[in-house]
XYZ file of C-alpha atoms in Angstrom:
763
model
C 0.114 -0.084 0.221
C 2.497 2.428 1.057
C 4.661 2.226 -2.571
C 0.770 2.542 -4.272
C 0.132 5.667 -1.786
C 3.627 7.466 -2.989
C 2.823 7.594 -6.786
C -0.004 8.461 -6.959
C 0.263 11.339 -4.466
C 3.572 11.651 -6.824
C 1.087 12.666 -8.919
C -0.425 14.989 -7.201
C 2.245 16.281 -5.994
C 3.603 16.985 -9.560
C 0.213 19.055 -10.120
C 0.148 21.124 -7.703
C 4.023 21.739 -8.648
C 3.715 22.401 -11.980
C 1.363 25.491 -10.588
C 2.930 26.055 -7.239
C 6.794 26.000 -7.219
C 6.556 26.903 -3.574
C 7.599 23.118 -1.533
C 5.453 24.545 1.140
C 1.746 25.223 -1.261
C 2.520 20.955 -2.487
C 2.896 19.433 0.803
C -0.094 21.607 1.744
C -1.871 20.394 -0.641
C -0.604 16.555 -0.436
C -1.940 17.061 3.242
C -5.289 18.442 2.614
C -6.128 15.797 0.377
C -4.922 12.925 2.613
C -6.735 14.882 5.451
C -9.909 14.342 3.566
C -9.404 10.291 3.490
C -10.458 8.531 6.307
C -8.160 5.868 8.442
C -10.830 2.930 6.981
C -10.874 4.106 3.196
C -6.979 3.947 2.704
C -6.779 0.621 4.902
C -9.455 -1.450 2.921
C -7.918 0.133 -1.399
C -4.926 -1.072 -0.282
C -2.154 -3.670 -2.903
C -4.915 -2.396 -5.544
C -8.162 -3.244 -3.897
C -11.831 -2.210 -4.818
C -13.653 -1.351 -1.664
C -17.065 0.899 -0.787
C -16.440 4.092 0.176
C -18.891 7.898 1.080
C -18.048 11.109 -0.843
C -19.453 14.269 1.208
C -19.791 17.357 -0.361
C -18.674 20.730 1.193
C -22.223 22.506 0.100
C -25.012 21.287 1.796
C -28.308 22.768 2.348
C -28.954 24.494 5.010
C -32.548 23.039 6.119
C -32.619 26.240 9.134
C -36.083 27.675 7.433
C -38.252 24.434 8.103
C -38.371 25.763 12.341
C -40.052 28.707 11.193
C -42.987 25.594 9.002
C -46.027 24.814 11.030
C -47.060 21.494 9.364
C -45.817 18.516 8.641
C -46.765 18.351 5.122
C -44.710 22.194 4.917
C -41.951 21.289 6.792
C -41.323 17.985 4.454
C -41.118 19.211 1.583
C -39.053 22.061 2.207
C -37.114 19.726 3.421
C -37.100 17.795 0.188
C -37.044 19.965 -1.845
C -34.075 21.619 -0.435
C -32.274 19.142 -0.019
C -32.465 17.281 -3.183
C -32.327 20.912 -5.116
C -28.898 20.951 -3.232
C -28.032 17.767 -4.137
C -29.109 17.726 -8.051
C -26.941 21.355 -8.246
C -23.850 20.362 -6.893
C -23.079 17.096 -7.612
C -23.653 17.061 -11.645
C -20.022 17.197 -12.188
C -19.279 14.197 -10.258
C -21.417 11.792 -11.765
C -20.375 12.771 -14.827
C -16.850 12.262 -13.942
C -17.934 8.501 -12.303
C -19.739 7.907 -15.971
C -17.754 8.684 -17.557
C -14.792 5.836 -15.962
C -17.722 3.802 -15.778
C -17.231 3.613 -11.579
C -19.608 2.089 -9.900
C -22.232 5.012 -7.948
C -25.084 5.979 -5.962
C -25.956 9.421 -5.149
C -28.045 10.115 -2.153
C -29.419 13.718 -0.952
C -30.172 13.310 2.533
C -27.144 13.465 2.818
C -25.146 15.651 0.273
C -22.818 12.419 -0.293
C -22.200 9.818 -3.385
C -21.674 5.890 -2.382
C -18.487 4.435 -4.650
C -17.247 0.860 -5.325
C -13.238 2.038 -6.205
C -10.098 1.749 -5.576
C -7.315 4.433 -3.957
C -6.928 5.904 -7.407
C -9.865 7.127 -7.469
C -10.665 7.630 -3.820
C -7.802 9.970 -4.628
C -8.530 12.091 -7.242
C -12.027 12.526 -5.845
C -10.624 13.661 -2.234
C -8.171 16.361 -4.981
C -11.346 18.027 -5.699
C -12.334 21.130 -4.099
C -16.227 20.368 -4.133
C -15.000 17.067 -2.158
C -14.966 17.817 2.071
C -14.191 13.916 3.166
C -13.970 10.865 1.665
C -15.227 8.351 4.399
C -15.845 4.875 4.610
C -18.713 1.961 3.738
C -18.119 -0.508 6.512
C -20.357 -3.792 7.284
C -21.191 -3.453 10.248
C -22.703 -6.152 13.040
C -25.300 -5.082 15.258
C -25.797 -7.610 18.155
C -29.262 -7.733 17.679
C -30.242 -9.296 20.598
C -29.677 -9.265 24.382
C -26.619 -11.889 24.189
C -26.925 -13.152 27.412
C -31.152 -14.534 27.277
C -30.990 -17.416 24.499
C -33.171 -16.968 22.044
C -36.418 -19.483 22.316
C -39.574 -19.356 20.397
C -43.252 -18.876 22.213
C -46.304 -20.064 21.454
C -48.932 -17.870 19.882
C -51.531 -18.570 23.253
C -52.714 -15.352 24.352
C -51.248 -13.445 26.709
C -54.349 -10.908 26.185
C -52.249 -7.114 26.920
C -48.780 -8.294 27.574
C -47.260 -6.627 30.869
C -44.525 -4.661 29.427
C -47.358 -2.778 27.935
C -49.716 -2.472 31.107
C -46.117 -1.580 32.506
C -46.584 1.485 30.948
C -50.272 2.772 30.935
C -50.798 2.340 27.180
C -54.340 0.204 28.533
C -55.541 3.523 30.088
C -55.017 5.785 26.973
C -56.965 2.785 25.270
C -59.964 3.164 27.257
C -59.608 6.876 26.621
C -60.434 6.341 23.079
C -56.895 6.770 21.841
C -54.468 4.152 20.428
C -52.289 5.814 17.761
C -55.249 6.345 15.403
C -54.140 8.585 12.682
C -50.394 8.465 12.740
C -47.748 6.169 10.928
C -44.444 4.582 12.292
C -41.849 3.180 10.318
C -39.656 1.350 11.357
C -35.818 0.701 9.701
C -34.556 -2.440 11.033
C -34.015 -6.079 9.998
C -36.788 -6.461 7.298
C -40.466 -6.996 8.656
C -43.525 -10.278 8.192
C -45.731 -8.033 6.684
C -48.072 -10.783 7.200
C -47.785 -11.495 10.253
C -51.540 -11.960 12.596
C -50.073 -8.994 14.768
C -48.994 -6.949 12.059
C -50.798 -7.358 8.517
C -54.179 -5.157 9.999
C -51.857 -2.228 10.747
C -49.973 -1.927 7.936
C -50.507 1.373 5.383
C -49.796 -1.131 2.372
C -53.232 -3.538 2.942
C -56.467 -2.409 2.571
C -58.135 -5.415 4.200
C -58.219 -6.974 0.806
C -54.658 -6.767 -1.337
C -51.681 -5.519 -0.174
C -49.635 -2.300 -2.305
C -46.123 -2.319 -0.638
C -45.361 1.340 -3.252
C -44.344 4.296 -1.306
C -44.175 1.668 2.724
C -41.494 -0.378 2.319
C -38.129 -0.018 0.728
C -35.150 -2.137 0.716
C -31.854 -0.850 1.194
C -29.933 -4.383 1.037
C -29.268 -4.620 -2.821
C -26.863 -7.737 -2.859
C -27.002 -11.565 -0.357
C -30.537 -10.392 2.642
C -29.716 -14.472 3.725
C -33.424 -15.661 2.996
C -35.246 -12.205 1.400
C -32.627 -12.254 -1.164
C -31.335 -8.381 -2.452
C -34.092 -5.971 -3.372
C -37.524 -7.814 -1.993
C -40.056 -6.265 -3.164
C -41.958 -6.812 -0.395
C -41.685 -6.609 2.727
C -39.007 -9.411 4.242
C -37.737 -10.275 7.978
C -34.177 -12.129 7.033
C -34.545 -12.143 10.736
C -36.462 -11.896 13.582
C -35.805 -8.995 15.142
C -37.505 -6.436 12.527
C -40.641 -8.292 12.968
C -40.148 -8.177 16.729
C -39.556 -4.006 17.452
C -42.642 -3.383 15.394
C -45.400 -6.155 17.365
C -44.169 -3.980 20.385
C -44.871 -0.859 18.447
C -48.027 -1.711 17.664
C -49.039 -5.326 17.395
C -52.433 -6.986 18.113
C -54.298 -10.057 15.883
C -57.506 -9.077 17.218
C -58.048 -12.543 19.285
C -55.844 -11.649 22.683
C -51.679 -10.751 20.755
C -51.892 -7.155 22.033
C -48.015 -6.415 22.017
C -48.119 -3.606 21.101
C -48.763 0.095 22.521
C -50.364 1.736 19.427
C -52.491 -0.963 17.935
C -54.443 1.557 15.873
C -51.577 2.808 14.399
C -50.293 2.370 10.701
C -46.832 1.279 9.807
C -44.183 1.395 7.502
C -40.628 0.175 6.666
C -37.045 -0.671 5.910
C -35.205 -3.120 5.412
C -31.270 -1.802 6.676
C -29.745 -4.629 7.708
C -28.566 -7.710 5.998
C -28.769 -11.218 8.153
C -28.443 -7.929 11.496
C -25.114 -6.516 9.465
C -25.604 -2.853 8.013
C -23.824 -0.188 6.292
C -23.818 3.413 6.907
C -25.209 3.282 3.253
C -27.747 1.411 4.126
C -28.723 3.668 7.579
C -28.612 6.982 5.270
C -31.150 4.886 2.178
C -33.334 3.640 4.316
C -33.953 7.320 6.051
C -34.402 9.092 3.216
C -37.041 6.799 1.947
C -38.735 7.908 4.693
C -37.663 11.692 4.108
C -39.984 11.212 1.458
C -40.965 7.603 0.139
C -41.365 6.463 -2.782
C -42.335 3.315 -5.212
C -40.703 -0.008 -5.249
C -38.700 -0.257 -7.592
C -38.934 3.667 -8.093
C -35.794 6.393 -7.500
C -35.348 9.342 -4.437
C -36.834 11.399 -7.196
C -40.625 10.374 -6.657
C -40.184 10.798 -3.658
C -43.297 12.423 -1.949
C -42.409 13.654 2.069
C -46.094 13.677 1.865
C -46.596 10.207 3.261
C -43.863 10.584 5.099
C -44.076 8.794 9.035
C -44.484 10.801 12.245
C -42.354 8.203 13.900
C -39.484 5.873 13.283
C -37.443 3.081 15.549
C -34.312 2.728 15.353
C -33.183 -0.327 17.020
C -29.876 -0.689 15.661
C -26.088 0.993 15.636
C -23.778 2.197 13.943
C -20.321 1.589 16.234
C -17.093 4.132 14.947
C -14.686 1.259 16.220
C -15.865 -0.580 13.223
C -14.816 1.979 10.936
C -18.395 4.210 11.210
C -18.581 7.540 9.860
C -20.488 9.705 12.928
C -20.921 12.931 11.420
C -23.110 11.661 7.963
C -25.562 9.591 10.018
C -26.180 12.627 12.222
C -26.939 15.050 9.093
C -29.755 12.318 8.213
C -31.323 12.207 11.486
C -31.406 15.961 11.575
C -33.073 16.216 8.115
C -35.506 14.139 9.722
C -36.406 15.526 13.197
C -36.180 19.035 10.015
C -39.107 17.460 8.815
C -41.384 16.893 12.076
C -40.032 12.787 11.527
C -39.578 11.850 15.274
C -36.640 9.734 15.265
C -36.650 7.127 18.527
C -33.288 5.583 19.335
C -31.995 2.787 21.515
C -29.301 3.485 23.717
C -27.524 0.302 23.292
C -26.924 -3.281 24.996
C -23.148 -2.157 26.455
C -23.730 -1.396 29.961
C -23.232 -1.291 33.210
C -20.445 0.618 32.622
C -20.612 4.064 32.180
C -20.299 6.598 28.449
C -21.310 3.223 26.720
C -23.978 5.549 24.371
C -21.139 5.341 21.819
C -23.048 4.332 18.112
C -24.443 6.700 15.985
C -27.600 7.302 16.280
C -27.988 6.922 20.043
C -25.800 9.456 20.906
C -27.075 12.549 19.068
C -29.134 15.447 20.351
C -31.223 14.964 17.696
C -32.553 11.434 18.084
C -34.713 10.629 21.621
C -32.395 7.543 23.217
C -33.815 4.804 25.035
C -33.047 2.612 27.954
C -34.605 -0.865 29.315
C -35.969 -1.684 32.172
C -37.454 -4.705 33.731
C -41.349 -4.522 33.310
C -41.263 -6.958 36.711
C -38.864 -5.231 39.264
C -39.192 -1.519 37.552
C -34.939 -1.412 37.947
C -32.788 -0.330 34.630
C -31.597 -3.750 32.816
C -27.687 -4.467 33.658
C -26.825 -4.091 29.896
C -28.874 -0.630 28.831
C -26.309 2.177 27.956
C -25.121 5.041 30.378
C -24.228 8.141 29.065
C -23.400 10.796 29.587
C -21.084 10.416 25.611
C -17.608 11.235 25.873
C -17.371 9.854 22.776
C -18.103 13.404 20.524
C -17.030 15.680 23.715
C -20.163 16.851 24.398
C -20.956 15.442 27.965
C -24.435 14.770 27.044
C -26.699 13.064 29.182
C -28.083 10.525 27.788
C -31.217 8.546 27.582
C -33.779 10.148 27.736
C -35.744 8.015 29.061
C -36.453 4.457 29.784
C -38.884 1.997 28.823
C -39.750 -2.069 29.984
C -36.967 -4.554 27.631
C -36.173 -7.321 29.337
C -38.177 -10.572 28.477
C -40.486 -8.674 26.215
C -42.818 -11.316 23.793
C -43.702 -10.517 19.839
C -44.236 -11.143 16.676
C -40.977 -13.921 14.938
C -40.530 -14.252 11.357
C -40.545 -17.678 11.402
C -44.130 -17.985 10.890
C -47.544 -16.087 10.644
C -47.987 -16.713 14.075
C -45.031 -16.968 16.054
C -43.995 -14.831 18.780
C -40.424 -14.604 20.624
C -39.722 -13.506 24.346
C -35.925 -11.928 24.396
C -34.549 -8.633 26.184
C -31.751 -5.322 25.209
C -32.806 -1.380 24.866
C -34.183 -3.382 20.919
C -36.473 -4.038 22.472
C -37.296 -0.906 24.704
C -36.940 1.724 22.091
C -40.435 0.654 20.244
C -42.082 0.820 23.635
C -41.673 4.820 23.172
C -41.977 5.195 19.147
C -45.500 3.613 20.281
C -46.060 5.576 23.095
C -45.356 8.920 20.752
C -48.211 7.340 18.378
C -50.911 7.284 21.464
C -50.148 11.116 22.343
C -50.825 12.564 19.103
C -53.577 10.418 18.582
C -54.591 11.360 21.845
C -53.983 15.608 21.015
C -53.558 15.971 16.761
C -52.642 19.877 17.792
C -49.252 18.633 18.661
C -48.216 16.341 16.578
C -44.922 16.849 14.763
C -43.622 19.012 17.347
C -40.719 16.401 18.424
C -39.162 18.882 20.608
C -42.530 19.236 22.920
C -43.359 15.700 23.373
C -40.040 14.750 24.521
C -40.789 17.285 27.480
C -43.535 15.659 27.639
C -43.052 12.786 27.485
C -39.930 13.719 30.135
C -41.688 15.562 32.603
C -44.346 12.554 32.651
C -41.994 10.124 33.146
C -41.677 7.985 36.752
C -39.014 10.328 38.143
C -36.417 7.743 38.992
C -33.278 9.469 41.087
C -29.952 8.081 40.492
C -25.983 9.288 41.289
C -24.161 6.755 39.413
C -22.603 7.828 35.796
C -21.823 11.705 37.006
C -25.869 12.028 37.936
C -27.251 14.025 40.546
C -31.305 13.263 40.977
C -33.293 13.908 37.459
C -32.299 13.892 34.951
C -29.473 11.417 35.313
C -26.456 9.109 32.550
C -29.155 5.666 33.965
C -32.792 6.600 33.486
C -32.682 9.596 31.707
C -35.782 11.319 33.000
C -37.237 7.309 34.060
C -39.961 5.609 33.301
C -42.482 6.068 30.767
C -45.269 6.422 32.471
C -48.002 7.485 28.294
C -51.258 7.579 30.635
C -49.296 10.809 32.528
C -48.323 11.892 29.185
C -51.103 12.260 27.946
C -53.160 13.834 30.671
C -50.210 16.630 30.080
C -50.739 16.755 26.556
C -55.173 16.681 26.537
C -55.587 20.542 27.351
C -52.729 21.469 24.674
C -55.030 22.083 22.027
C -52.328 24.094 20.403
C -48.329 24.170 20.767
C -47.195 26.511 23.357
C -45.163 29.841 21.203
C -42.202 32.110 21.890
C -41.889 36.070 20.727
C -38.254 35.578 19.521
C -36.037 32.538 18.073
C -32.896 33.537 19.099
C -30.625 36.528 20.487
C -27.288 37.353 20.218
C -24.831 38.356 23.026
C -20.991 40.270 23.322
C -18.322 38.518 25.237
C -19.439 40.312 27.938
C -22.508 37.981 28.861
C -26.353 39.826 29.642
C -29.610 38.912 30.639
C -33.018 38.450 28.274
C -36.498 37.654 28.524
C -38.653 35.455 25.804
C -42.280 35.611 26.582
C -44.627 32.578 25.893
C -48.190 32.503 24.360
C -49.740 29.148 25.199
C -53.605 28.231 25.659
C -54.972 29.039 29.457
C -54.571 24.989 30.800
C -51.785 24.414 28.925
C -48.585 23.370 30.831
C -44.954 24.252 29.936
C -41.498 23.955 31.294
C -38.732 26.267 29.958
C -34.962 24.746 29.728
C -31.792 25.707 29.458
C -28.912 22.789 27.536
C -25.829 25.234 27.895
C -24.646 25.339 31.903
C -23.804 29.083 31.372
C -27.307 29.701 30.241
C -29.043 30.310 33.229
C -32.829 30.432 33.674
C -33.684 32.794 36.012
C -37.611 33.085 36.423
C -40.348 30.668 34.283
C -38.307 27.595 33.962
C -42.150 26.309 34.210
C -45.918 27.618 33.561
C -49.545 26.822 32.415
C -50.671 29.435 29.864
C -49.328 33.299 28.638
C -45.748 33.718 30.289
C -42.078 34.629 30.274
C -38.843 33.495 30.159
C -36.132 35.398 31.920
C -32.727 33.979 31.334
C -28.948 35.383 31.865
C -26.358 34.724 30.305
C -22.283 34.291 31.137
C -19.441 36.145 30.254
C -17.463 34.208 28.050
C -14.381 33.995 28.605
C -12.764 31.842 26.082
C -11.360 32.098 22.699
C -14.175 30.754 20.310
C -18.238 31.787 20.058
C -20.220 29.407 21.533
C -24.764 28.930 20.943
C -26.971 27.472 23.206
C -30.332 26.772 23.487
C -33.325 27.069 26.004
C -36.455 24.264 25.076
C -39.665 26.573 26.175
C -42.282 24.003 25.564
C -41.079 22.374 23.006
C -39.790 25.910 20.846
C -36.621 26.245 20.731
C -34.880 29.715 21.610
C -31.292 30.010 20.561
C -28.650 32.161 22.417
C -25.385 33.640 20.679
C -22.432 35.117 22.280
C -19.235 36.481 20.587
C -15.709 37.163 21.508
C -13.801 39.439 22.950
C -11.614 41.459 20.446
C -8.177 43.165 22.174
C -9.183 46.136 19.693
C -12.457 46.174 20.539
C -12.774 46.841 24.772
C -16.411 47.284 26.429
C -17.328 50.959 26.176
C -16.826 50.778 23.171
C -19.257 52.726 21.057
C -19.881 50.026 18.898
C -18.576 47.002 21.190
C -22.352 45.590 21.582
C -22.411 45.329 17.555
C -19.095 44.053 16.907
C -19.700 40.870 19.720
C -23.642 40.275 17.688
C -21.964 39.715 15.185
C -18.840 37.924 16.344
C -21.668 35.033 18.023
C -23.402 34.434 15.301
C -19.842 33.542 12.932
C -19.800 36.699 10.801
C -16.758 37.567 11.702
C -13.433 35.742 13.309
C -11.797 39.376 13.510
C -9.072 40.044 10.905
C -6.380 38.733 13.093
C -3.827 37.780 16.344
C -7.340 38.632 18.562
C -8.784 42.117 16.724
C -11.524 43.364 15.003
C -9.316 46.884 13.915
C -13.046 48.983 14.186
C -11.527 51.828 11.992
C -9.949 50.428 9.068
C -12.466 50.785 5.602
C -14.420 47.633 4.657
C -13.140 46.051 1.199
C -15.940 45.606 -1.313
C -14.751 41.663 -0.959
C -14.887 41.836 2.529
C -18.220 43.131 2.512
C -19.597 40.202 -0.065
C -18.590 37.512 3.366
C -19.957 40.092 5.487
C -23.227 39.712 3.692
C -23.011 36.950 2.889
C -22.746 35.852 6.281
C -25.111 37.555 7.696
C -28.179 36.033 5.348
C -26.911 33.310 6.951
C -24.981 31.989 3.923
C -21.714 30.404 4.763
C -20.511 28.357 2.462
C -21.403 29.665 -1.273
C -21.412 27.148 -3.767
C -17.989 27.251 -6.119
C -18.504 29.250 -9.584
C -19.264 26.939 -12.621
C -17.017 30.012 -14.240
C -14.827 33.424 -13.126
C -17.820 35.789 -13.266
C -15.444 39.100 -12.708
C -11.691 39.400 -13.932
C -10.287 41.175 -11.018
C -11.696 38.180 -8.735
C -9.667 34.851 -9.357
C -9.961 31.826 -7.861
C -7.146 32.085 -5.279
C -9.029 34.905 -4.222
C -10.002 33.564 -0.790
C -13.455 35.507 -1.382
C -14.147 34.614 -4.635
C -17.395 31.264 -3.684
C -18.921 35.226 -2.030
C -18.543 37.691 -4.227
C -19.919 35.540 -7.239
C -22.927 34.726 -4.969
C -23.628 38.113 -4.398
C -24.357 38.758 -8.177
C -25.656 35.316 -8.093
C -28.277 37.051 -6.307
C -28.384 40.202 -8.453
C -26.965 42.325 -5.485
C -24.700 43.406 -7.390
C -22.662 43.555 -11.322
C -19.925 44.821 -10.252
C -18.046 47.933 -10.641
C -18.009 47.832 -14.481
C -20.051 45.893 -16.927
C -17.685 45.626 -20.409
C -15.140 44.205 -19.080
C -16.754 42.529 -15.669
C -15.478 44.430 -12.718
C -15.943 43.849 -8.606
C -13.277 46.598 -7.769
C -12.405 43.743 -4.645
C -9.992 45.627 -3.200
C -12.455 49.663 -2.859
C -13.870 50.725 0.122
C -17.105 50.784 0.085
C -18.733 53.777 0.984
C -21.846 54.268 2.599
C -23.717 55.434 -0.358
C -23.067 52.060 -1.829
C -23.462 49.705 1.653
C -27.168 51.196 2.122
C -28.259 49.330 -1.387
C -26.242 46.571 -1.085
C -27.554 46.086 3.299
C -31.584 47.233 0.885
C -30.974 44.327 -1.611
C -29.312 41.607 0.759
C -32.701 42.138 2.526
C -34.606 41.392 -0.896
C -35.479 44.974 -1.432
C -33.757 46.548 -5.008
C -36.592 48.504 -5.635
C -37.605 50.899 -2.286
C -40.059 53.570 -1.881
C -39.404 57.248 -3.713
C -39.526 59.438 0.036
C -41.847 62.096 0.013
C -39.351 64.497 1.173
C -35.892 64.847 1.545
C -34.541 63.316 4.435
C -30.684 64.264 4.861
C -28.790 67.774 3.314
C -26.460 65.910 1.468
C -28.295 63.052 -0.289
C -30.515 64.938 -2.946
C -32.882 63.233 -5.138
C -30.993 63.646 -8.188
C -28.335 60.980 -5.961
C -28.873 57.423 -7.103
C -28.695 55.646 -3.909
C -31.475 58.696 -2.391
C -34.302 55.652 -2.141
C -32.211 53.069 -1.035
C -30.556 55.740 1.711
C -34.037 56.705 2.781
C -34.989 53.427 3.496
C -32.134 52.914 5.740
C -33.552 55.709 7.915
C -37.029 53.929 7.472
C -35.504 50.665 8.669
C -33.912 52.357 11.637
C -30.735 51.102 10.240
C -29.102 54.404 9.841
C -30.243 57.373 12.350
C -26.777 58.956 8.972
C -23.821 60.639 10.117
C -25.204 64.383 12.200
C -28.608 63.887 13.398
C -28.318 68.400 13.708
C -27.549 68.827 11.191
C -29.286 65.643 9.523
C -26.557 64.244 7.340
C -25.310 60.970 5.929
C -22.127 60.833 5.173
C -22.833 59.144 1.852
C -19.323 59.421 0.077
C -16.995 57.975 3.664
C -15.740 54.559 3.590
C -17.813 52.864 5.681
C -15.359 51.225 8.609
C -15.349 48.091 9.904
C -17.252 49.028 13.032
C -19.664 50.549 10.949
C -20.542 48.025 8.987
C -21.721 45.786 12.148
C -23.908 47.569 13.061
C -25.510 48.481 9.913
C -25.722 44.350 9.849
C -27.041 44.059 13.333
C -29.664 46.167 12.900
C -30.514 45.377 9.382
C -30.674 41.234 9.626
C -31.741 41.502 13.245
C -28.243 39.511 14.760
């Protein structure tokens, strides 16, 4: 491998050296290429071997807009379109190159990436491309899909009426109120499903009582092998039994006494992401992509329909980094599902009882609801149940979130349509919670797909179990999470909430010195809510809980570090984000623009001018201004232009992408049309800045002012309307109040720019 790698790197180095004679640049380019390759890829492509790997692009879709939408259909359509369009726009060149080389590949969009099967030469060539962020392995991951200490045994189809583990959660008491999960769809990603099992068939979305239609209801991401099901099964099939068991716990009910499930009125769809218990990151991703926008059997994601997406997914599988699984790729896919309003319920894992054993994606992510297991006969946590805190990613995140029955759980099995099995694991606990969410949302449909609020309701309603183990202190803790699942208490809390609580704003920014703030809560009279901070430096000082309307007051501690930071307060399921900037040596506390500069850094719009300084009195150049405005708009990684737009802005310019994006959005046409020039090093004048900012806000034709506002800005000034509109919006008061002046021909300083941007973009 070493010889082959050196040869390829020599060729790459030669290419760089032909353009750059500086040896340090050549070495740097080689380092960049190698840094993009996961060690697993290098190891598995040695000696000319081919391996499967994932080419992840740098340009990923911005899904933040989904949080502003109200319904699941709106969220799902927005997320699907944003992801699909981003992949379609940015993968074209790579896909053409792969097709021309007849290299096996498959495109994904839920993460902007391409699965490739090829050798090291191809991997290195792809890594050298600027649009590629990293290349990760696609290893075969073995899942311990049963608790090893419990011998598998088939149980007779003797009705047990309601399984005792189901009774433990108080689900039957919810059924008695008339709520059984009706109107809610739960998806399962697992070893597959025996869809015609007597406890599953009546609840399959693809079964109408007479015929089955698997389109949009089933997908098989196993494209080779597949055990007894084979590859690409056209109908739901389970090659192991584990998947059928988990879905049976979600909603199983044969109508004849075998009530194994939590939500017998819900419907289910499925995707096989494991081949006889073995998965890959690509298979896991493919199922999440199918759930985001289901498509027909033998169809393609281009036919995806996000309206048919499930409300909840149950996931009793893991992807260990120890086996080469990359945490980052799955995290993006998981967060896309949450942005679309899909609640992802995930097993904590069976690596307890040691602390910090919640290690395998997706269980460790903040965006999933992670489930521990306890015995329904003793109400004591199972020894195998993985514990927090999460240390593998450095977050020290509390996990699991909640616990459910997971010891000796009886449910459906794949060996026949009437087979049952009794097994143990957090795999068994997880579907209890997925089914519980279905009950919650069927009881109060107004809260459907409000994932954060559902989590808060379940957490608050749980039977709290205190623990000091694993760096915990009371409730919540790293053993039980918030405690044992109590769905009846959760439904009781949800019923008064005929609408979800709303908050008066979604974010606030603070300079390094910190400060205090408040956010108002609007809620129906009897609906209870709680407020929780997820960061130690954000303290809720008043209003940590309430019923009906209220306010949450909070304080933000000083940021003594050298990095900006952000945290959140979750209020009734709504996220209020707090951003905090850093201190600059040349902007002391008390400086006229201290707060604005601090807020600008809090949002990541600026990192300063170097060496811990901001250079507040320096003029802003046109190239810097492009980056300032695009970042203020939330675009931190604009796409690589296909061609050079301005003669004086070559690709080597550090602001190349920002300047091109500014032109693509019609915010600028440059400083000359023929020849096309941008004048990147010229200072920005205050009159020009007015037009730049207003166009950045989407105002391309501001109205004519009724009267002249500033003495030095007559109607003949080409920026007259823009400057007046800036004043109307309180973005500027001018450079003098008496007499009223704007100083249109003066250069904008970096300090002034901070104030303009913070006011204009509400940073």
